[in-house]
CSV table of N, CA and C in Angstrom, one decimal:
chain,number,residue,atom,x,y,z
A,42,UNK,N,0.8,-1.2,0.0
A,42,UNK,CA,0.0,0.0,0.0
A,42,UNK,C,0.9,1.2,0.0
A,43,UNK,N,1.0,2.2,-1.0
A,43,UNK,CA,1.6,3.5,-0.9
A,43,UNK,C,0.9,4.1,0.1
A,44,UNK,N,1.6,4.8,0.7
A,44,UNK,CA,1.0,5.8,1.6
A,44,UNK,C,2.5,6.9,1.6
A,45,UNK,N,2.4,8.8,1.9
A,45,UNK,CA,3.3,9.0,1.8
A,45,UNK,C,4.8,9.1,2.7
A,46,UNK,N,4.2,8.3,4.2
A,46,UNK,CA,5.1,7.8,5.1
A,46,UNK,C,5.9,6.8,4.1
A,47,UNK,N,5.5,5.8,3.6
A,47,UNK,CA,6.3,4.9,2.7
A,47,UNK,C,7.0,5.4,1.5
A,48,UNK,N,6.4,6.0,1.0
A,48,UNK,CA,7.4,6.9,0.1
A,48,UNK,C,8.6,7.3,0.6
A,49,UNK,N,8.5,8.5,1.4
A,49,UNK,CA,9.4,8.8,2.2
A,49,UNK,C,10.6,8.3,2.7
A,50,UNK,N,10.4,7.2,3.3
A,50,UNK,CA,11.3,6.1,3.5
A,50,UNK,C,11.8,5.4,2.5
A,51,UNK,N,11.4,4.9,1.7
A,51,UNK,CA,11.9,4.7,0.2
A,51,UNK,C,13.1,5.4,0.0
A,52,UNK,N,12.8,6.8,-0.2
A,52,UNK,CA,13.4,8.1,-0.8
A,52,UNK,C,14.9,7.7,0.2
A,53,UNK,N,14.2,8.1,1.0
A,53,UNK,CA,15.8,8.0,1.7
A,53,UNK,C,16.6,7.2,2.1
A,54,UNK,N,15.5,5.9,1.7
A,54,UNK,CA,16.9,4.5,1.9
A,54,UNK,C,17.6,4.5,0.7
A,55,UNK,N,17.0,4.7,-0.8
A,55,UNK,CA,17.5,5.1,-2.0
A,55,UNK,C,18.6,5.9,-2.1
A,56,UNK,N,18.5,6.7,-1.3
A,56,UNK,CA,19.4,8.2,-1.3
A,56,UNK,C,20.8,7.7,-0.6
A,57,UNK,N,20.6,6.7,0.8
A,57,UNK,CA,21.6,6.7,1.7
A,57,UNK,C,22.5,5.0,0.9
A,58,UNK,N,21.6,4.9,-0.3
A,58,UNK,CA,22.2,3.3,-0.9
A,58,UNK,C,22.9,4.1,-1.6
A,59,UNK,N,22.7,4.8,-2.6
A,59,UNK,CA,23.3,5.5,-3.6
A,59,UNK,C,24.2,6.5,-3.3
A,60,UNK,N,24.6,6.9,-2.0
A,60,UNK,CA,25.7,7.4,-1.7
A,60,UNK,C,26.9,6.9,-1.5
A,61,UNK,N,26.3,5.7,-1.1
A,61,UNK,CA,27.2,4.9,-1.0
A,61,UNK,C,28.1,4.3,-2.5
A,62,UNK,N,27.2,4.0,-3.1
A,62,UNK,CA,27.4,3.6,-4.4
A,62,UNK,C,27.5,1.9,-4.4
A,63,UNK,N,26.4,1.5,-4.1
A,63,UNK,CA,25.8,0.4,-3.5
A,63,UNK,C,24.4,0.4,-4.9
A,64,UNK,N,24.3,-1.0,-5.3
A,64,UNK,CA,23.0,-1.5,-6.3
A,64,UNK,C,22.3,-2.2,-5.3
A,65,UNK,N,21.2,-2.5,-5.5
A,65,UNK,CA,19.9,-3.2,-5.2
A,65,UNK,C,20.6,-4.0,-4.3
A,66,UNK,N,21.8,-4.9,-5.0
A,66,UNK,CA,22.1,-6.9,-4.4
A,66,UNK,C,22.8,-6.3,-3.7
A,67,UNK,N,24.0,-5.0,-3.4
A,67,UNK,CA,24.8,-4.9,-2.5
A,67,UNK,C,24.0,-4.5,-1.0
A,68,UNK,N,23.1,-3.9,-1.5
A,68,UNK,CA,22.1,-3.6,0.0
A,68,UNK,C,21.9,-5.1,0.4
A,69,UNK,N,20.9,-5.6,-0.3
A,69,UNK,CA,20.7,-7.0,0.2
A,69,UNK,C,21.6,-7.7,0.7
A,70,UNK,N,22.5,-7.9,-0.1
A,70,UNK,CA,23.8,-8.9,0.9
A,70,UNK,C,24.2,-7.8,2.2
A,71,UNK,N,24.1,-6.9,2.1
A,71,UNK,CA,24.6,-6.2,3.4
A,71,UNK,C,23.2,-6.3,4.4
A,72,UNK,N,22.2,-6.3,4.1
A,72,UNK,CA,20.9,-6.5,5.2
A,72,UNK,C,20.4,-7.6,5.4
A,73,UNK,N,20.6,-8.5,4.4
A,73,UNK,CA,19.8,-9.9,4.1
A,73,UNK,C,18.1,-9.7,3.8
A,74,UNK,N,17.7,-8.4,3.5
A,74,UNK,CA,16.7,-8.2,3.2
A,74,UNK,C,16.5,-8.2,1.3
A,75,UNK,N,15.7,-9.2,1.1
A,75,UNK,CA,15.4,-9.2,-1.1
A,75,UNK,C,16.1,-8.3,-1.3
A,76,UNK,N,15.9,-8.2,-2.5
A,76,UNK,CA,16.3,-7.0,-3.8
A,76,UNK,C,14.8,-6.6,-3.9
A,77,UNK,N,13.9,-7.4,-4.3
A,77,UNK,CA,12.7,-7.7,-4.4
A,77,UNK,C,12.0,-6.8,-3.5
A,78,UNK,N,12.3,-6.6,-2.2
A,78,UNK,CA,11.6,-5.5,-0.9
A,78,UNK,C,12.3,-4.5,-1.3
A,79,UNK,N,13.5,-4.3,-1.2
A,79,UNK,CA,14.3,-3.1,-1.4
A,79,UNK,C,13.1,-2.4,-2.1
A,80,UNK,N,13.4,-3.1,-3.6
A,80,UNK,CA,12.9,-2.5,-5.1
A,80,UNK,C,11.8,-1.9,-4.6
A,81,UNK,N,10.6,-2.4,-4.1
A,81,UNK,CA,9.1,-1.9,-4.0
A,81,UNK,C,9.5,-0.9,-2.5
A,82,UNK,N,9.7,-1.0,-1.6
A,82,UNK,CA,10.1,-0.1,-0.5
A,82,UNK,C,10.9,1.3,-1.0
A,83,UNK,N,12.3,1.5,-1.6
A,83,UNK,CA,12.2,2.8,-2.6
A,83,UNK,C,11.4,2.9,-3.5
A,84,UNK,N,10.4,2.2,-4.1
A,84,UNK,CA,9.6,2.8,-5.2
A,84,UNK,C,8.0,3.1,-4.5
A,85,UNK,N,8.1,3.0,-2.8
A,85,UNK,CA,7.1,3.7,-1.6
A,85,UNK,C,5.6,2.6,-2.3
A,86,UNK,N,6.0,1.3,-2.7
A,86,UNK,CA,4.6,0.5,-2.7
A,86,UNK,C,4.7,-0.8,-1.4
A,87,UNK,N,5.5,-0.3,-0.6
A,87,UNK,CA,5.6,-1.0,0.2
A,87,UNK,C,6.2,-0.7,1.5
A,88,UNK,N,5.3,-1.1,2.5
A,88,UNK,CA,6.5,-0.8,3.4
A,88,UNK,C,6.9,-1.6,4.6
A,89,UNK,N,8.0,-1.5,5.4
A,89,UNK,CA,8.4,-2.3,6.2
A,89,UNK,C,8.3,-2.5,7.1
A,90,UNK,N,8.1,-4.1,8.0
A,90,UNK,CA,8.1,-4.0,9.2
A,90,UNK,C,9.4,-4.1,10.3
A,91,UNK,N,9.3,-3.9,11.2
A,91,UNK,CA,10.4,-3.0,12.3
A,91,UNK,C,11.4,-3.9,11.8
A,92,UNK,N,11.4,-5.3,11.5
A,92,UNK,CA,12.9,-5.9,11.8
A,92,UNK,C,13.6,-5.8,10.7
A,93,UNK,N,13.2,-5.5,9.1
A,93,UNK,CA,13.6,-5.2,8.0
A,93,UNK,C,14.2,-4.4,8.1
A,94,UNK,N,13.4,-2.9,8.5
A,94,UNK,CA,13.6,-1.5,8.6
A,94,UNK,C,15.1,-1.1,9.5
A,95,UNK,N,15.5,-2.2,10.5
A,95,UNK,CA,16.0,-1.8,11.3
A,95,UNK,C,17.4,-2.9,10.9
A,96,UNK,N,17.3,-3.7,10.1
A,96,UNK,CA,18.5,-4.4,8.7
A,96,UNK,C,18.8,-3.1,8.2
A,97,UNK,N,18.3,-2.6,7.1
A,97,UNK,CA,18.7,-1.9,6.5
A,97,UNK,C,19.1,-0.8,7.1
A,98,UNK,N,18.5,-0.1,7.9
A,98,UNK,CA,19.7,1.1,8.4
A,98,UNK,C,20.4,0.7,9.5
A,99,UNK,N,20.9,-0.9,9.9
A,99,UNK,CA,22.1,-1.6,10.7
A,99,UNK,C,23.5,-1.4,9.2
A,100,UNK,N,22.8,-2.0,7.9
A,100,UNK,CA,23.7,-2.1,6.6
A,100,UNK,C,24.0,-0.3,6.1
A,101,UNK,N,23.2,0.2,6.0
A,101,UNK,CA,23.3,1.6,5.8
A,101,UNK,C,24.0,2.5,7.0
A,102,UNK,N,24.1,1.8,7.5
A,102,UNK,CA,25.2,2.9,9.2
A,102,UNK,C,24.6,4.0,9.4
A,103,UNK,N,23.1,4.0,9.8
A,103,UNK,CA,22.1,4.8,9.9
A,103,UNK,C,21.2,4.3,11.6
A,104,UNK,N,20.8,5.0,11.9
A,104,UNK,CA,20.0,4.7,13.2
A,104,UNK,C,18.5,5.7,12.9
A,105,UNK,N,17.7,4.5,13.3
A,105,UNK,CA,16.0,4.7,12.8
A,105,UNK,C,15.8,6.6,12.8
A,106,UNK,N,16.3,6.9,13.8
A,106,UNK,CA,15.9,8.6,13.7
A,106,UNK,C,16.7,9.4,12.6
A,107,UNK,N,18.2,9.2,12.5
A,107,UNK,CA,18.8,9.2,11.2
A,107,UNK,C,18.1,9.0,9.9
A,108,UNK,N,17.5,8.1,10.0
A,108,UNK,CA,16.6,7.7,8.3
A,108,UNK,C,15.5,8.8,8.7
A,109,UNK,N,14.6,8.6,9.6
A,109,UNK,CA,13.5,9.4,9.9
A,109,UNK,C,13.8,10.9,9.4
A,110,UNK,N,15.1,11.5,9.9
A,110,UNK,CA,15.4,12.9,10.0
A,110,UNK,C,15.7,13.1,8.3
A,111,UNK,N,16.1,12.3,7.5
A,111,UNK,CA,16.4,12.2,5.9
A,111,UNK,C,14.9,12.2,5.1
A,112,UNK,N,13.9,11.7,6.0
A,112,UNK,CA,12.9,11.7,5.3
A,112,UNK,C,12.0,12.8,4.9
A,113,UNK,N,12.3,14.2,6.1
A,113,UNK,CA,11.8,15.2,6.2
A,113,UNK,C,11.9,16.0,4.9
């Protein structure tokens, strides 16, 4: 379900992958979360529950209010 909370987070997990200069599979091997979630989670048709959410910004060297404050 899009909603613009999910978007949001999308946005900024995209932003903080691509800073890195990190693709889809490098996130995933660094979170163990799909390519598959990734993909729909930055494209905000999806979104995540706490233990994914909290993989990917463990792999992104981000802490939940860190992504949150990116989202603004």
């Amino acid at each position: 379900m899009r909603t613009r909370m999910s978007e949001r987070t999308g946005a900024a997990i995209r932003k903080l992958r691509l800073a890195r200069g990190w693709n889809l599979a490098t996130l995933s091997a660094h979170s163990g979360v799909p390519i598959s979630t990734i993909s729909r989670v930055e494209l905000g048709q999806n979104a995540l529950n706490y233990e994914k959410l909290m993989r990917l910004c463990r792999a992104l060297e981000v802490d939940l209010e860190g992504l949150v404050a990116r989202e603004a």
